[in-house]
């Protein structure tokens, strides 16, 4: 897998209802110089496919087909935005990333397929590995209740609780295999506290990358 040489690449992952929108909005205010992207999305092409993947409630896709689609829009975003920004030495914060494709499609959707095969796939595609992966960990029972209280429920949110429990397991599978610098944060805490922890974590990794 290709290491990012310049810039700092941070991916934020986690299940539903972890407060990520508020966290990212606050980070945008605190760090206007950083480049914020979201997956799936951000580029024109990726936003179009996002609408198909998430808003068409009757779409019934094989998890492997779904994985390929998420990966295709990711490659578009990496080529057009992320790699050029990293090359310029910028900090890129990605709201979701390839760990989602592993946890949601590969692990939860395909029936706990091993991380090693997935790792080989992302290596072949030469995906940049994050300098830091932030996992906001939360019991899906709490997360889904929060999410439906906010009224924004996409096609994937509507899957059964057991699916979301497997997603959490999938994220923890990556975390336990420790393939890149990672930080797991318990998201079951008041939002202002969570924002402070995430900001401190981001600032620490940037400071340490600058020292290298
Ligand atoms: P969000 O932007 O509102 O968090 O919604 C994105 C949804 O897409 C969320 O349900 C997670 C899902 N997703 C996947 O299933 N696979 C992926 O690879 C990515 C990036 C997201």
XYZ file of N, CA and C and ligand atoms in Angstrom:
657
model
N 0.839 -1.188 0.000
C 0.000 0.000 0.000
C 0.887 1.257 0.000
N 0.425 2.292 -0.660
C 1.252 3.480 -0.814
C 1.150 4.372 0.420
N 2.288 4.737 0.954
C 2.278 5.675 2.101
C 2.174 7.098 1.581
N 1.448 7.909 2.299
C 1.351 9.308 1.910
C 2.647 9.996 2.302
N 3.291 10.674 1.338
C 4.605 11.252 1.618
C 4.504 12.661 2.210
N 3.543 13.432 1.696
C 3.423 14.800 2.191
C 1.984 15.008 2.607
N 1.755 16.098 3.329
C 0.389 16.330 3.781
C 0.023 15.306 4.845
N -1.156 15.442 5.375
C -1.607 14.505 6.402
C -3.019 14.065 6.048
N -3.199 12.755 5.997
C -4.479 12.190 5.583
C -5.152 11.544 6.798
N -6.318 12.090 7.143
C -7.041 11.587 8.317
C -8.413 11.089 7.865
N -8.761 9.884 8.261
C -10.104 9.360 7.943
C -10.878 9.218 9.243
N -12.112 9.699 9.221
C -13.004 9.558 10.386
C -14.085 8.538 10.023
N -14.191 7.485 10.846
C -15.188 6.440 10.589
C -16.057 6.208 11.809
N -17.076 5.398 11.611
C -17.925 4.998 12.734
C -19.323 4.703 12.266
N -20.099 4.125 13.167
C -21.482 3.784 12.844
C -22.348 5.030 12.777
N -23.637 4.803 12.788
C -24.571 5.931 12.668
C -24.747 6.617 14.026
N -25.095 7.906 13.974
C -25.482 8.631 15.186
C -24.361 8.916 16.166
N -23.129 9.054 15.640
C -21.996 9.306 16.539
C -21.741 10.800 16.743
N -22.566 11.630 16.147
C -22.380 13.088 16.300
C -21.367 13.651 15.330
N -21.029 12.865 14.281
C -19.932 13.280 13.396
C -20.209 14.585 12.657
N -21.468 14.848 12.296
C -21.733 16.085 11.553
C -21.380 17.291 12.407
N -21.818 17.282 13.672
C -21.486 18.403 14.565
C -19.984 18.481 14.781
N -19.340 17.336 14.931
C -17.889 17.331 15.174
C -17.162 17.946 13.979
N -17.535 17.495 12.776
C -16.846 17.985 11.580
C -17.141 19.463 11.344
N -18.377 19.879 11.607
C -18.692 21.301 11.440
C -17.817 22.151 12.350
N -17.619 21.679 13.553
C -16.779 22.420 14.499
C -15.316 22.426 14.048
N -14.844 21.281 13.544
C -13.453 21.218 13.056
C -13.255 22.186 11.883
N -14.295 22.293 11.032
C -14.183 23.213 9.883
C -14.005 24.654 10.358
N -14.692 24.988 11.442
C -14.572 26.349 11.984
C -13.181 26.542 12.598
N -12.726 25.537 13.330
C -11.437 25.650 14.021
C -10.249 25.610 13.057
N -10.411 24.869 11.942
C -9.264 24.655 11.034
C -9.668 24.941 9.587
N -9.911 26.215 9.258
C -10.381 26.516 7.898
C -9.358 26.177 6.817
N -8.097 25.989 7.212
C -7.059 25.700 6.206
C -7.070 24.230 5.764
N -7.782 23.398 6.486
C -7.792 21.969 6.139
C -8.792 21.690 5.019
N -8.555 20.568 4.322
C -9.458 20.180 3.234
C -10.402 19.090 3.776
N -11.696 19.380 3.743
C -12.683 18.421 4.253
C -13.410 17.770 3.079
N -13.428 16.452 3.074
C -14.165 15.738 2.020
C -15.075 14.715 2.681
N -16.074 14.237 1.912
C -16.901 13.180 2.465
C -17.005 12.036 1.471
N -17.178 10.836 2.024
C -17.371 9.646 1.179
C -18.690 8.985 1.550
N -19.468 8.525 0.603
C -19.267 8.791 -0.812
C -19.647 10.230 -1.108
N -18.965 10.834 -2.055
C -19.375 12.175 -2.454
C -18.220 13.095 -2.771
N -18.503 14.370 -2.657
C -17.591 15.497 -2.854
C -17.420 15.873 -4.326
N -17.033 14.927 -5.216
C -16.907 15.299 -6.631
C -18.297 15.201 -7.272
N -18.431 15.814 -8.421
C -19.739 15.797 -9.109
C -20.179 14.355 -9.363
N -19.264 13.556 -9.896
C -19.591 12.157 -10.201
C -19.975 11.409 -8.925
N -19.168 11.575 -7.880
C -19.420 10.825 -6.641
C -20.731 11.241 -5.975
N -21.074 12.523 -6.065
C -22.347 12.970 -5.464
C -23.529 12.352 -6.217
N -23.379 12.184 -7.529
C -24.474 11.572 -8.303
C -24.663 10.108 -7.906
N -23.547 9.412 -7.784
C -23.648 7.984 -7.414
C -24.119 7.863 -5.960
N -23.710 8.824 -5.118
C -24.170 8.829 -3.720
C -25.706 8.838 -3.660
N -26.288 9.688 -4.510
C -27.754 9.795 -4.495
C -28.378 8.438 -4.846
N -27.776 7.736 -5.788
C -28.310 6.419 -6.164
C -28.119 5.439 -5.000
N -26.927 5.427 -4.438
C -26.610 4.434 -3.407
C -27.403 4.629 -2.114
N -27.672 5.885 -1.776
C -28.254 6.127 -0.446
C -29.712 6.546 -0.451
N -30.151 7.145 -1.556
C -31.517 7.694 -1.504
C -32.560 6.802 -2.136
N -32.123 5.830 -2.943
C -33.130 4.980 -3.605
C -33.433 3.789 -2.696
N -34.503 3.948 -1.935
C -34.801 3.000 -0.856
C -35.062 1.579 -1.360
N -35.506 1.437 -2.620
C -35.844 0.096 -3.117
C -34.655 -0.605 -3.785
N -33.489 0.037 -3.747
C -32.309 -0.559 -4.391
C -31.844 -1.772 -3.591
N -31.703 -2.911 -4.285
C -31.268 -4.115 -3.594
C -30.007 -4.628 -4.287
N -28.854 -4.297 -3.717
C -27.590 -4.614 -4.381
C -26.851 -5.717 -3.650
N -26.175 -6.556 -4.425
C -25.263 -7.528 -3.834
C -24.139 -6.734 -3.145
N -23.723 -7.140 -1.936
C -22.694 -6.369 -1.214
C -21.393 -6.182 -1.993
N -21.064 -7.159 -2.850
C -19.823 -7.008 -3.616
C -19.982 -5.924 -4.687
N -21.177 -5.852 -5.280
C -21.449 -4.797 -6.278
C -21.400 -3.442 -5.570
N -22.017 -3.411 -4.382
C -22.049 -2.173 -3.606
C -20.621 -1.735 -3.244
N -19.803 -2.711 -2.834
C -18.405 -2.410 -2.462
C -17.668 -1.792 -3.651
N -17.894 -2.364 -4.842
C -17.193 -1.857 -6.035
C -17.622 -0.425 -6.357
N -18.915 -0.148 -6.149
C -19.410 1.208 -6.435
C -18.822 2.220 -5.457
N -18.828 1.872 -4.166
C -18.229 2.781 -3.181
C -16.746 2.996 -3.505
N -16.086 1.917 -3.952
C -14.651 2.041 -4.252
C -14.436 2.922 -5.484
N -15.304 2.777 -6.479
C -15.144 3.563 -7.714
C -15.278 5.061 -7.421
N -16.277 5.435 -6.615
C -16.422 6.870 -6.340
C -15.276 7.372 -5.457
N -14.758 6.476 -4.637
C -13.589 6.847 -3.804
C -12.389 7.152 -4.698
N -12.171 6.314 -5.716
C -11.011 6.525 -6.593
C -11.126 7.874 -7.303
N -12.351 8.236 -7.675
C -12.570 9.532 -8.332
C -12.175 10.675 -7.384
N -12.635 10.582 -6.145
C -12.323 11.621 -5.143
C -10.811 11.673 -4.859
N -10.192 10.495 -4.751
C -8.751 10.473 -4.458
C -7.962 11.139 -5.579
N -8.350 10.765 -6.824
C -7.600 11.329 -7.967
C -7.777 12.831 -8.095
N -9.021 13.267 -7.947
C -9.307 14.672 -8.239
C -8.968 15.623 -7.089
N -9.154 15.150 -5.845
C -9.049 16.092 -4.720
C -7.979 15.686 -3.692
N -8.062 14.445 -3.222
C -7.246 14.075 -2.055
C -5.753 14.026 -2.395
N -5.397 13.287 -3.447
C -3.961 13.187 -3.773
C -3.346 14.555 -4.088
N -4.012 15.397 -4.932
C -3.419 16.721 -5.192
C -3.257 17.549 -3.912
N -4.245 17.473 -3.010
C -4.150 18.273 -1.769
C -2.993 17.769 -0.907
N -2.844 16.450 -0.822
C -1.747 15.899 -0.010
C -0.395 16.282 -0.611
N -0.350 16.273 -1.927
C 0.889 16.646 -2.619
C 1.285 18.082 -2.296
N 0.260 18.930 -2.108
C 0.542 20.331 -1.748
C 0.841 20.485 -0.266
N 0.849 19.378 0.456
C 1.197 19.425 1.876
C 0.023 19.762 2.783
N -1.192 19.645 2.273
C -2.355 20.012 3.095
C -2.796 18.865 4.013
N -3.603 19.249 4.984
C -4.236 18.243 5.846
C -5.607 17.944 5.244
N -5.848 16.671 4.974
C -7.148 16.270 4.415
C -7.895 15.443 5.465
N -9.113 15.879 5.763
C -9.938 15.112 6.701
C -11.099 14.522 5.924
N -11.155 13.211 5.897
C -12.198 12.533 5.130
C -13.265 11.984 6.068
N -14.494 12.434 5.832
C -15.612 11.898 6.589
C -15.985 10.566 5.945
N -15.575 9.490 6.563
C -15.700 8.109 6.080
C -14.635 7.815 5.023
N -14.431 6.509 4.758
C -13.393 6.113 3.810
C -13.429 4.614 3.604
N -12.285 4.041 3.159
C -12.308 2.605 2.840
C -12.630 1.710 4.045
N -12.363 2.156 5.323
C -12.769 1.269 6.428
C -14.284 1.000 6.406
N -15.067 1.966 5.888
C -16.519 1.759 5.777
C -16.823 0.635 4.791
N -16.115 0.647 3.657
C -16.388 -0.400 2.667
C -16.076 -1.767 3.272
N -15.019 -1.818 4.083
C -14.731 -3.094 4.752
C -15.850 -3.440 5.738
N -16.172 -2.512 6.646
C -17.111 -2.835 7.738
C -18.537 -3.063 7.222
N -18.987 -2.215 6.293
C -20.394 -2.294 5.877
C -20.633 -3.321 4.767
N -19.755 -3.324 3.748
C -20.004 -4.238 2.641
C -19.268 -5.567 2.835
N -17.984 -5.487 3.141
C -17.153 -6.696 3.173
C -17.492 -7.566 4.377
N -17.527 -6.952 5.551
C -17.700 -7.715 6.790
C -19.191 -7.937 7.090
N -19.946 -6.840 7.203
C -21.366 -6.980 7.580
C -22.195 -7.522 6.421
N -21.879 -7.104 5.195
C -22.708 -7.497 4.055
C -22.352 -8.868 3.513
N -21.081 -9.178 3.403
C -20.664 -10.420 2.744
C -20.451 -11.552 3.738
N -20.634 -11.282 5.025
C -20.520 -12.369 5.999
C -19.114 -12.547 6.523
N -18.637 -11.478 7.172
C -17.364 -11.515 7.896
C -16.183 -12.000 7.055
N -16.074 -11.451 5.852
C -14.912 -11.786 5.009
C -13.677 -11.139 5.625
N -12.604 -11.885 5.559
C -11.391 -11.486 6.263
C -10.801 -10.139 5.792
N -10.126 -9.456 6.713
C -9.508 -8.171 6.370
C -8.331 -8.350 5.406
N -7.649 -9.504 5.474
C -6.447 -9.658 4.644
C -6.759 -9.575 3.148
N -7.903 -10.168 2.733
C -8.280 -10.111 1.316
C -8.622 -8.670 0.932
N -9.280 -7.979 1.842
C -9.624 -6.575 1.583
C -8.349 -5.738 1.489
N -7.437 -6.028 2.387
C -6.163 -5.292 2.411
C -5.424 -5.468 1.080
N -5.502 -6.701 0.536
C -4.845 -6.961 -0.750
C -5.504 -6.126 -1.857
N -6.829 -6.011 -1.769
C -7.565 -5.222 -2.781
C -7.129 -3.756 -2.731
N -7.087 -3.174 -1.535
C -6.732 -1.750 -1.466
C -5.246 -1.535 -1.785
N -4.458 -2.574 -1.563
C -3.043 -2.461 -1.936
C -2.930 -2.430 -3.461
N -3.672 -3.323 -4.127
C -3.634 -3.362 -5.603
C -4.092 -2.035 -6.202
N -5.065 -1.407 -5.549
C -5.580 -0.134 -6.066
C -4.706 1.053 -5.655
N -3.672 0.759 -4.869
C -2.739 1.793 -4.375
C -3.450 2.917 -3.647
N -4.400 2.543 -2.802
C -5.075 3.552 -1.984
C -4.096 4.115 -0.959
N -4.109 5.429 -0.741
C -3.246 5.952 0.324
C -3.778 5.499 1.683
N -2.867 5.140 2.554
C -3.279 4.768 3.912
C -3.332 6.023 4.767
N -4.242 6.067 5.726
C -4.320 7.283 6.549
C -3.126 7.407 7.494
N -2.740 8.658 7.756
C -1.758 8.924 8.823
C -2.446 8.726 10.161
N -3.761 8.884 10.143
C -4.553 8.609 11.351
C -5.959 8.194 10.940
N -6.417 7.120 11.561
C -7.811 6.696 11.372
C -8.520 6.878 12.713
N -9.563 7.716 12.703
C -10.319 7.940 13.940
C -11.600 7.124 13.870
N -11.757 6.212 14.799
C -12.973 5.396 14.861
C -13.832 5.884 16.023
N -15.009 6.436 15.686
C -15.952 6.836 16.738
C -16.815 5.609 17.025
N -16.587 5.005 18.152
C -17.232 3.725 18.464
C -18.474 3.937 19.326
N -19.583 3.311 18.897
C -20.838 3.501 19.636
C -21.733 2.280 19.452
N -22.429 1.908 20.531
C -23.420 0.833 20.443
C -24.481 1.252 19.417
N -24.716 0.422 18.372
C -25.671 0.831 17.328
C -27.081 1.085 17.850
N -27.450 0.475 18.965
C -28.789 0.733 19.520
C -28.920 2.223 19.851
N -27.863 2.772 20.445
C -27.870 4.198 20.808
C -27.769 5.045 19.533
N -26.854 4.659 18.652
C -26.601 5.443 17.440
C -27.821 5.543 16.536
N -28.503 4.411 16.325
C -29.658 4.426 15.417
C -30.807 5.226 16.011
N -30.967 5.153 17.332
C -32.034 5.929 17.980
C -31.766 7.415 17.790
N -30.495 7.807 17.966
C -30.125 9.223 17.769
C -30.388 9.642 16.339
N -30.000 8.776 15.407
C -30.103 9.122 13.990
C -31.573 9.289 13.589
N -32.445 8.365 14.030
C -33.844 8.508 13.598
C -34.505 9.700 14.285
N -33.992 10.082 15.485
C -34.522 11.276 16.155
C -34.239 12.534 15.327
N -33.144 12.479 14.526
C -32.810 13.635 13.685
C -33.522 13.594 12.337
N -34.219 12.503 12.088
C -35.046 12.418 10.884
C -34.299 12.195 9.578
N -32.938 11.950 9.631
C -32.232 11.722 8.363
C -31.864 10.245 8.291
N -32.664 9.482 7.593
C -32.384 8.042 7.544
C -32.171 7.629 6.094
N -30.962 7.153 5.776
C -30.715 6.740 4.392
C -30.993 5.235 4.223
N -30.799 4.736 2.994
C -31.119 3.333 2.696
C -30.338 2.378 3.609
N -29.107 2.741 3.888
C -28.267 1.834 4.683
C -28.647 1.880 6.160
N -29.023 3.091 6.648
C -29.459 3.198 8.057
C -30.635 2.265 8.334
N -31.445 2.031 7.299
C -32.677 1.260 7.510
C -32.453 -0.234 7.657
N -31.242 -0.683 7.455
C -30.961 -2.114 7.606
C -31.161 -2.506 9.067
N -31.394 -3.820 9.325
C -31.693 -4.231 10.704
C -30.542 -4.006 11.692
N -30.910 -3.971 12.954
C -29.936 -3.734 14.022
C -28.756 -4.715 13.955
N -29.054 -5.989 13.634
C -27.969 -7.001 13.594
C -26.911 -6.599 12.556
N -27.372 -6.022 11.449
C -26.427 -5.572 10.425
C -25.507 -4.507 11.024
N -26.096 -3.540 11.733
C -25.292 -2.449 12.308
C -24.361 -2.972 13.408
N -24.817 -4.055 14.079
C -23.915 -4.641 15.085
C -22.707 -5.290 14.407
N -22.962 -5.921 13.247
C -21.839 -6.522 12.507
C -20.908 -5.431 11.970
N -21.498 -4.284 11.579
C -20.671 -3.163 11.093
C -19.699 -2.741 12.199
N -20.232 -2.618 13.412
C -19.364 -2.202 14.530
C -18.227 -3.214 14.710
N -18.591 -4.505 14.639
C -17.585 -5.572 14.747
C -16.532 -5.445 13.655
N -16.989 -5.100 12.449
C -16.071 -4.957 11.310
C -15.056 -3.851 11.556
N -15.541 -2.726 12.077
C -14.608 -1.628 12.398
C -13.594 -2.097 13.455
N -14.112 -2.809 14.463
C -13.214 -3.246 15.540
C -12.208 -4.281 15.028
N -12.622 -5.051 14.029
C -11.710 -6.024 13.405
C -10.500 -5.287 12.808
N -10.773 -4.192 12.094
C -9.648 -3.420 11.529
C -8.805 -2.860 12.674
N -9.489 -2.264 13.655
C -8.773 -1.624 14.758
C -7.838 -2.633 15.439
N -8.347 -3.846 15.649
C -7.530 -4.848 16.341
C -6.373 -5.340 15.479
N -6.548 -5.285 14.156
C -5.441 -5.717 13.280
C -4.385 -4.626 13.144
N -4.775 -3.391 13.470
C -3.835 -2.278 13.571
C -2.969 -2.052 12.322
N -3.580 -1.967 11.136
C -2.765 -1.853 9.915
C -2.223 -0.440 9.655
N -2.717 0.559 10.388
C -2.229 1.948 10.236
C -2.529 2.662 11.550
N -1.932 3.852 11.788
C -2.169 4.528 13.066
C -3.661 4.795 13.275
N -4.164 4.342 14.401
C -5.611 4.417 14.636
C -5.901 4.885 16.046
N -7.048 5.543 16.186
C -7.477 5.942 17.523
C -8.969 5.640 17.635
N -9.313 4.834 18.647
C -10.730 4.515 18.880
C -11.228 5.424 19.997
N -12.330 6.115 19.728
C -12.882 7.038 20.721
C -14.302 6.596 21.052
N -14.584 6.462 22.333
C -15.929 6.099 22.776
C -16.848 7.298 22.515
N -17.822 7.107 21.608
C -18.679 8.243 21.213
C -19.881 8.408 22.144
N -19.959 7.567 23.165
C -21.087 7.674 24.097
C -20.739 8.659 25.217
N -20.651 9.914 24.869
C -20.313 10.971 25.831
C -20.891 12.276 25.283
N -20.987 13.303 26.117
C -21.568 14.558 25.643
C -20.792 15.136 24.451
N -21.531 15.676 23.512
C -20.937 16.167 22.259
C -19.778 17.151 22.455
N -19.907 18.155 23.331
C -18.790 19.110 23.478
C -17.495 18.405 23.899
N -17.645 17.397 24.750
C -16.469 16.644 25.205
C -15.873 15.857 24.035
N -16.757 15.252 23.246
C -16.313 14.461 22.092
C -15.580 15.348 21.077
N -16.126 16.530 20.849
C -15.493 17.464 19.902
C -14.072 17.795 20.372
N -13.932 18.045 21.682
C -12.601 18.391 22.224
C -11.618 17.244 22.012
N -12.084 16.019 22.266
C -11.188 14.857 22.135
C -10.759 14.685 20.682
N -11.719 14.799 19.759
C -11.379 14.611 18.343
C -10.414 15.712 17.895
N -10.685 16.949 18.299
C -9.814 18.060 17.893
C -8.394 17.851 18.426
N -8.309 17.413 19.701
C -6.981 17.182 20.292
C -6.244 16.078 19.525
N -6.985 15.040 19.150
C -6.386 13.910 18.430
C -5.850 14.365 17.070
N -6.655 15.175 16.376
C -6.246 15.678 15.060
C -5.007 16.572 15.201
N -5.054 17.468 16.179
C -3.939 18.400 16.369
C -2.650 17.644 16.692
N -2.781 16.600 17.514
C -1.586 15.816 17.881
C -0.937 15.184 16.664
N -1.755 14.592 15.797
C -1.152 13.892 14.656
C -0.522 14.886 13.688
N -1.130 16.058 13.559
C -0.547 17.061 12.656
C 0.782 17.553 13.213
N 0.800 17.805 14.518
C 2.039 18.261 15.152
C 3.128 17.210 14.976
N 2.775 15.941 15.165
C 3.820 14.923 15.064
C 4.241 14.725 13.611
N 3.318 14.872 12.634
C 3.723 14.746 11.213
C 4.677 15.876 10.846
N 4.430 17.077 11.389
C 5.293 18.217 11.059
C 6.696 18.040 11.616
N 6.777 17.273 12.712
C 8.096 17.072 13.328
C 8.949 16.075 12.532
N 8.277 15.160 11.770
C 9.017 14.083 11.077
C 9.941 14.624 9.995
P -23.432 9.779 5.669
O -22.578 10.584 4.737
O -24.709 10.479 6.000
O -22.680 9.314 6.853
O -23.919 8.506 4.856
C -23.045 7.681 4.178
C -23.592 6.270 4.205
O -22.873 5.442 3.293
C -23.499 5.619 5.583
O -24.688 4.878 5.816
C -22.345 4.652 5.413
C -22.404 4.276 3.958
N -21.145 3.839 3.358
C -20.982 2.520 2.954
O -21.898 1.716 3.112
N -19.793 2.150 2.391
C -18.770 3.014 2.180
O -17.714 2.630 1.666
C -18.946 4.393 2.597
C -17.856 5.378 2.390
C -20.147 4.757 3.182
